[in-house]
PDB file of C-alpha atoms in Angstrom:
ATOM      1  CA  MET A   1      47.899 -20.254  -0.864  1.00 45.00           C
ATOM      2  CA  ARG A   2      45.493 -23.039  -0.792  1.00 47.00           C
ATOM      3  CA  PHE A   3      41.732 -22.477   0.417  1.00 41.00           C
ATOM      4  CA  LYS A   4      39.863 -25.558   1.736  1.00 47.00           C
ATOM      5  CA  LEU A   5      36.141 -25.800   0.651  1.00 42.00           C
ATOM      6  CA  LYS A   6      35.016 -25.261   4.231  1.00 44.00           C
ATOM      7  CA  HIS A   7      36.263 -21.851   4.211  1.00 41.00           C
ATOM      8  CA  ILE A   8      34.885 -20.770   0.871  1.00 39.00           C
ATOM      9  CA  ALA A   9      31.493 -22.494   1.001  1.00 39.00           C
ATOM     10  CA  PRO A  10      30.081 -19.600   3.312  1.00 37.00           C
ATOM     11  CA  PHE A  11      31.055 -16.872   1.172  1.00 35.00           C
ATOM     12  CA  ILE A  12      29.744 -18.969  -1.780  1.00 38.00           C
ATOM     13  CA  PHE A  13      26.224 -19.304   0.202  1.00 41.00           C
ATOM     14  CA  ALA A  14      26.468 -15.749   1.246  1.00 40.00           C
ATOM     15  CA  PHE A  15      26.908 -14.521  -2.426  1.00 39.00           C
ATOM     16  CA  ALA A  16      23.888 -17.084  -3.599  1.00 46.00           C
ATOM     17  CA  THR A  17      21.446 -15.844  -1.130  1.00 46.00           C
ATOM     18  CA  THR A  18      21.878 -11.966  -1.724  1.00 44.00           C
ATOM     19  CA  GLY A  19      22.288 -12.777  -5.557  1.00 45.00           C
ATOM     20  CA  MET A  20      19.187 -15.074  -5.319  1.00 45.00           C
ATOM     21  CA  ALA A  21      17.194 -11.832  -3.860  1.00 46.00           C
ATOM     22  CA  GLN A  22      17.884 -10.074  -7.287  1.00 63.00           C
ATOM     23  CA  VAL A  23      16.185 -13.213  -9.388  1.00 64.00           C
ATOM     24  CA  SER A  24      12.849 -12.129 -10.968  1.00 88.00           C
ATOM     25  CA  ASP A  25      11.511 -15.987 -10.414  1.00 92.00           C
ATOM     26  CA  TYR A  26      10.788 -16.842  -6.980  1.00 92.00           C
ATOM     27  CA  LYS A  27      11.027 -20.478  -7.953  1.00 91.00           C
ATOM     28  CA  LEU A  28      14.823 -20.056  -8.433  1.00 89.00           C
ATOM     29  CA  TYR A  29      15.208 -18.690  -4.842  1.00 86.00           C
ATOM     30  CA  GLN A  30      12.840 -21.313  -3.602  1.00 86.00           C
ATOM     31  CA  ASP A  31      14.821 -24.286  -5.326  1.00 82.00           C
ATOM     32  CA  SER A  32      18.317 -22.970  -4.346  1.00 80.00           C
ATOM     33  CA  VAL A  33      18.068 -21.354  -0.917  1.00 78.00           C
ATOM     34  CA  PHE A  34      14.727 -21.467   0.610  1.00 77.00           C
ATOM     35  CA  ASN A  35      13.360 -25.082   1.432  1.00 73.00           C
ATOM     36  CA  ILE A  36      10.309 -25.034   3.279  1.00 72.00           C
ATOM     37  CA  CYS A  37      10.323 -28.850   4.350  1.00 69.00           C
ATOM     38  CA  ARG A  38      13.858 -28.263   5.983  1.00 72.00           C
ATOM     39  CA  ILE A  39      12.287 -25.890   8.585  1.00 76.00           C
ATOM     40  CA  TYR A  40      12.056 -27.186  12.146  1.00 73.00           C
ATOM     41  CA  ASP A  41       8.524 -27.006  13.707  1.00 80.00           C
ATOM     42  CA  ASP A  42       9.825 -24.728  16.547  1.00 83.00           C
ATOM     43  CA  SER A  43       9.094 -20.986  17.109  1.00 87.00           C
ATOM     44  CA  LEU A  44      12.645 -19.747  16.782  1.00 88.00           C
ATOM     45  CA  SER A  45      13.111 -21.501  13.221  1.00 87.00           C
ATOM     46  CA  LEU A  46       9.813 -20.502  12.063  1.00 91.00           C
ATOM     47  CA  SER A  47      10.412 -16.904  13.059  1.00 90.00           C
ATOM     48  CA  ASN A  48      13.681 -16.887  11.467  1.00 91.00           C
ATOM     49  CA  SER A  49      12.337 -18.194   8.069  1.00 90.00           C
ATOM     50  CA  ILE A  50       9.406 -15.757   8.241  1.00 92.00           C
ATOM     51  CA  GLN A  51      11.998 -13.069   8.726  1.00 93.00           C
ATOM     52  CA  GLN A  52      13.985 -14.489   6.116  1.00 90.00           C
ATOM     53  CA  LEU A  53      11.107 -14.500   3.768  1.00 92.00           C
ATOM     54  CA  GLN A  54       9.916 -10.959   4.477  1.00 92.00           C
ATOM     55  CA  GLY A  55      13.336  -9.528   3.961  1.00 90.00           C
ATOM     56  CA  LEU A  56      13.322 -10.466   0.307  1.00 88.00           C
ATOM     57  CA  ASP A  57      12.750  -7.670  -2.041  1.00 89.00           C
ATOM     58  CA  THR A  58       9.448  -9.016  -3.810  1.00 90.00           C
ATOM     59  CA  SER A  59       9.361  -5.973  -5.969  1.00 91.00           C
ATOM     60  CA  LYS A  60      11.881  -7.790  -8.133  1.00 90.00           C
ATOM     61  CA  ILE A  61      10.064 -11.115  -8.448  1.00 91.00           C
ATOM     62  CA  GLU A  62       8.023 -11.144 -11.772  1.00 90.00           C
ATOM     63  CA  LYS A  63       7.328 -14.902 -11.768  1.00 94.00           C
ATOM     64  CA  ASN A  64       5.838 -17.349  -9.323  1.00 95.00           C
ATOM     65  CA  ILE A  65       5.202 -14.885  -6.609  1.00 95.00           C
ATOM     66  CA  ASP A  66       2.097 -16.864  -5.638  1.00 96.00           C
ATOM     67  CA  LEU A  67       4.569 -19.388  -4.288  1.00 95.00           C
ATOM     68  CA  TYR A  68       6.123 -16.860  -2.371  1.00 95.00           C
ATOM     69  CA  TYR A  69       2.726 -15.845  -0.465  1.00 97.00           C
ATOM     70  CA  ARG A  70       2.144 -19.841  -0.044  1.00 96.00           C
ATOM     71  CA  ASP A  71       5.500 -20.250   1.659  1.00 94.00           C
ATOM     72  CA  LEU A  72       5.206 -17.155   3.907  1.00 96.00           C
ATOM     73  CA  GLY A  73       1.382 -18.113   4.533  1.00 97.00           C
ATOM     74  CA  PHE A  74       2.214 -21.488   5.294  1.00 95.00           C
ATOM     75  CA  LEU A  75       5.109 -20.375   7.769  1.00 95.00           C
ATOM     76  CA  HIS A  76       2.339 -18.552   9.694  1.00 96.00           C
ATOM     77  CA  TYR A  77      -0.078 -21.535   9.454  1.00 96.00           C
ATOM     78  CA  LYS A  78       2.954 -23.599  10.967  1.00 94.00           C
ATOM     79  CA  TYR A  79       3.468 -21.229  13.795  1.00 95.00           C
ATOM     80  CA  TYR A  80      -0.184 -20.843  14.379  1.00 96.00           C
ATOM     81  CA  VAL A  81      -0.158 -24.683  14.895  1.00 94.00           C
ATOM     82  CA  ILE A  82       2.767 -24.711  17.639  1.00 93.00           C
ATOM     83  CA  SER A  83       1.314 -21.387  19.515  1.00 93.00           C
ATOM     84  CA  ASN A  84      -2.424 -21.193  18.844  1.00 93.00           C
ATOM     85  CA  ASN A  85      -2.088 -17.806  18.024  1.00 92.00           C
ATOM     86  CA  ALA A  86      -5.148 -17.030  16.002  1.00 95.00           C
ATOM     87  CA  ASN A  87      -3.502 -13.554  14.530  1.00 96.00           C
ATOM     88  CA  SER A  88      -1.043 -16.304  12.548  1.00 96.00           C
ATOM     89  CA  LEU A  89      -3.820 -17.921  11.168  1.00 97.00           C
ATOM     90  CA  THR A  90      -5.236 -14.822  10.072  1.00 98.00           C
ATOM     91  CA  THR A  91      -2.062 -13.832   8.541  1.00 98.00           C
ATOM     92  CA  ALA A  92      -1.785 -17.050   6.849  1.00 98.00           C
ATOM     93  CA  ILE A  93      -5.369 -16.716   5.349  1.00 98.00           C
ATOM     94  CA  ALA A  94      -4.617 -13.227   3.983  1.00 98.00           C
ATOM     95  CA  LEU A  95      -1.107 -14.077   2.330  1.00 98.00           C
ATOM     96  CA  TYR A  96      -2.996 -17.052   0.662  1.00 98.00           C
ATOM     97  CA  LYS A  97      -5.475 -14.513  -0.462  1.00 98.00           C
ATOM     98  CA  ARG A  98      -2.889 -12.367  -1.923  1.00 97.00           C
ATOM     99  CA  GLY A  99      -1.433 -15.603  -3.625  1.00 97.00           C
ATOM    100  CA  LEU A 100      -4.893 -16.327  -4.982  1.00 98.00           C
ATOM    101  CA  SER A 101      -5.285 -12.684  -6.657  1.00 97.00           C
ATOM    102  CA  VAL A 102      -2.062 -13.361  -8.412  1.00 96.00           C
ATOM    103  CA  GLU A 103      -2.784 -16.976  -9.478  1.00 96.00           C
ATOM    104  CA  PRO A 104      -6.434 -18.027  -8.882  1.00 96.00           C
ATOM    105  CA  LYS A 105      -5.959 -21.353 -10.185  1.00 96.00           C
ATOM    106  CA  ASN A 106      -3.138 -22.230  -7.694  1.00 96.00           C
ATOM    107  CA  THR A 107      -4.773 -25.798  -6.413  1.00 96.00           C
ATOM    108  CA  LEU A 108      -2.052 -25.845  -3.516  1.00 95.00           C
ATOM    109  CA  LEU A 109      -3.251 -22.318  -2.365  1.00 97.00           C
ATOM    110  CA  LEU A 110      -7.039 -23.393  -2.839  1.00 97.00           C
ATOM    111  CA  HIS A 111      -6.849 -26.588  -0.882  1.00 97.00           C
ATOM    112  CA  ASP A 112      -4.747 -24.829   1.896  1.00 97.00           C
ATOM    113  CA  ILE A 113      -7.039 -22.172   2.272  1.00 98.00           C
ATOM    114  CA  ILE A 114      -9.916 -24.167   2.445  1.00 98.00           C
ATOM    115  CA  VAL A 115      -8.343 -26.050   5.493  1.00 97.00           C
ATOM    116  CA  PHE A 116      -7.359 -22.477   7.118  1.00 98.00           C
ATOM    117  CA  SER A 117     -11.206 -21.130   6.652  1.00 98.00           C
ATOM    118  CA  PHE A 118     -12.221 -23.996   8.371  1.00 97.00           C
ATOM    119  CA  LEU A 119     -10.204 -23.699  11.048  1.00 97.00           C
ATOM    120  CA  LYS A 120     -11.082 -20.282  11.267  1.00 97.00           C
ATOM    121  CA  LYS A 121     -14.870 -21.164  11.437  1.00 96.00           C
ATOM    122  CA  ASN A 122     -15.195 -19.152   8.409  1.00 97.00           C
ATOM    123  CA  TYR A 123     -17.613 -21.837   6.753  1.00 97.00           C
ATOM    124  CA  SER A 124     -18.697 -19.780   3.624  1.00 97.00           C
ATOM    125  CA  ASP A 125     -15.446 -19.076   2.698  1.00 97.00           C
ATOM    126  CA  CYS A 126     -14.454 -22.788   2.823  1.00 97.00           C
ATOM    127  CA  ILE A 127     -17.210 -23.342   0.673  1.00 97.00           C
ATOM    128  CA  ASN A 128     -16.373 -20.675  -1.915  1.00 97.00           C
ATOM    129  CA  TYR A 129     -12.711 -21.980  -1.963  1.00 98.00           C
ATOM    130  CA  TYR A 130     -13.895 -25.349  -2.440  1.00 98.00           C
ATOM    131  CA  ASN A 131     -16.255 -24.540  -5.321  1.00 97.00           C
ATOM    132  CA  GLN A 132     -13.101 -22.539  -6.964  1.00 97.00           C
ATOM    133  CA  LEU A 133     -11.069 -25.441  -6.401  1.00 97.00           C
ATOM    134  CA  LYS A 134     -13.741 -28.058  -8.022  1.00 97.00           C
ATOM    135  CA  GLN A 135     -13.812 -25.660 -11.127  1.00 97.00           C
ATOM    136  CA  ILE A 136     -10.113 -26.280 -11.994  1.00 97.00           C
ATOM    137  CA  SER A 137      -9.327 -29.626 -10.339  1.00 96.00           C
ATOM    138  CA  LYS A 138     -10.806 -32.684  -8.637  1.00 95.00           C
ATOM    139  CA  PRO A 139     -10.875 -31.837  -4.792  1.00 94.00           C
ATOM    140  CA  ASP A 140      -9.235 -34.464  -2.516  1.00 95.00           C
ATOM    141  CA  LYS A 141     -10.862 -36.385   0.383  1.00 96.00           C
ATOM    142  CA  GLU A 142      -9.872 -33.796   2.747  1.00 96.00           C
ATOM    143  CA  SER A 143     -11.313 -30.952   0.937  1.00 96.00           C
ATOM    144  CA  LYS A 144     -14.401 -32.917   0.372  1.00 96.00           C
ATOM    145  CA  ALA A 145     -14.768 -33.629   3.956  1.00 97.00           C
ATOM    146  CA  LEU A 146     -14.218 -30.236   5.040  1.00 96.00           C
ATOM    147  CA  TYR A 147     -16.648 -28.836   2.561  1.00 96.00           C
ATOM    148  CA  LYS A 148     -19.431 -31.110   3.670  1.00 96.00           C
ATOM    149  CA  LYS A 149     -18.799 -30.430   7.428  1.00 97.00           C
ATOM    150  CA  ALA A 150     -18.719 -26.483   6.520  1.00 96.00           C
ATOM    151  CA  LYS A 151     -21.978 -27.196   4.608  1.00 95.00           C
ATOM    152  CA  SER A 152     -23.523 -29.227   7.631  1.00 94.00           C
ATOM    153  CA  ARG A 153     -22.478 -26.236  10.232  1.00 93.00           C
ATOM    154  CA  ILE A 154     -23.735 -23.500   7.972  1.00 91.00           C
ATOM    155  CA  GLN A 155     -27.181 -25.235   7.983  1.00 89.00           C
ATOM    156  CA  LYS A 156     -27.326 -25.940  11.577  1.00 85.00           C
ATOM    157  CA  THR A 157     -26.844 -22.336  12.124  1.00 82.00           C
ATOM    158  CA  HIS A 158     -29.697 -21.268   9.773  1.00 76.00           C
ATOM    159  CA  ALA A 159     -32.088 -24.005  11.318  1.00 67.00           C
TER     160      ALA A 159
END
């Protein structure tokens, strides 16, 4: 009996997806199953992707868990962008903070949380995260600009 690839592929993918949930390195799951760049910017796609990540058994992940928090937080941020739901931005920030508690030198987390904090109008956090980023890496133009705007807004409120 000959099987065509199109009949076998769903079984292979399903096995790979459930098998990856057992892997101790999130990066392996991220590289093989979950590609955040391929998620459409609509509420259904984002909700499905959020559920997919939330369904992952993180207790088994021992390496690169900070990337898990970044992916999940970024999905919440993207949902905030399309829905303007402030709770999604708050959730994104909380997830990024969890990622930073695991890996405080993750420059991607630091850069994004600077942006999120600024959008949330939490200028003191924006400045604090900028200073953390500055200690480990050279901040990019966007981070510098947000840092300057945050400082300026804090000075205006104290004037």
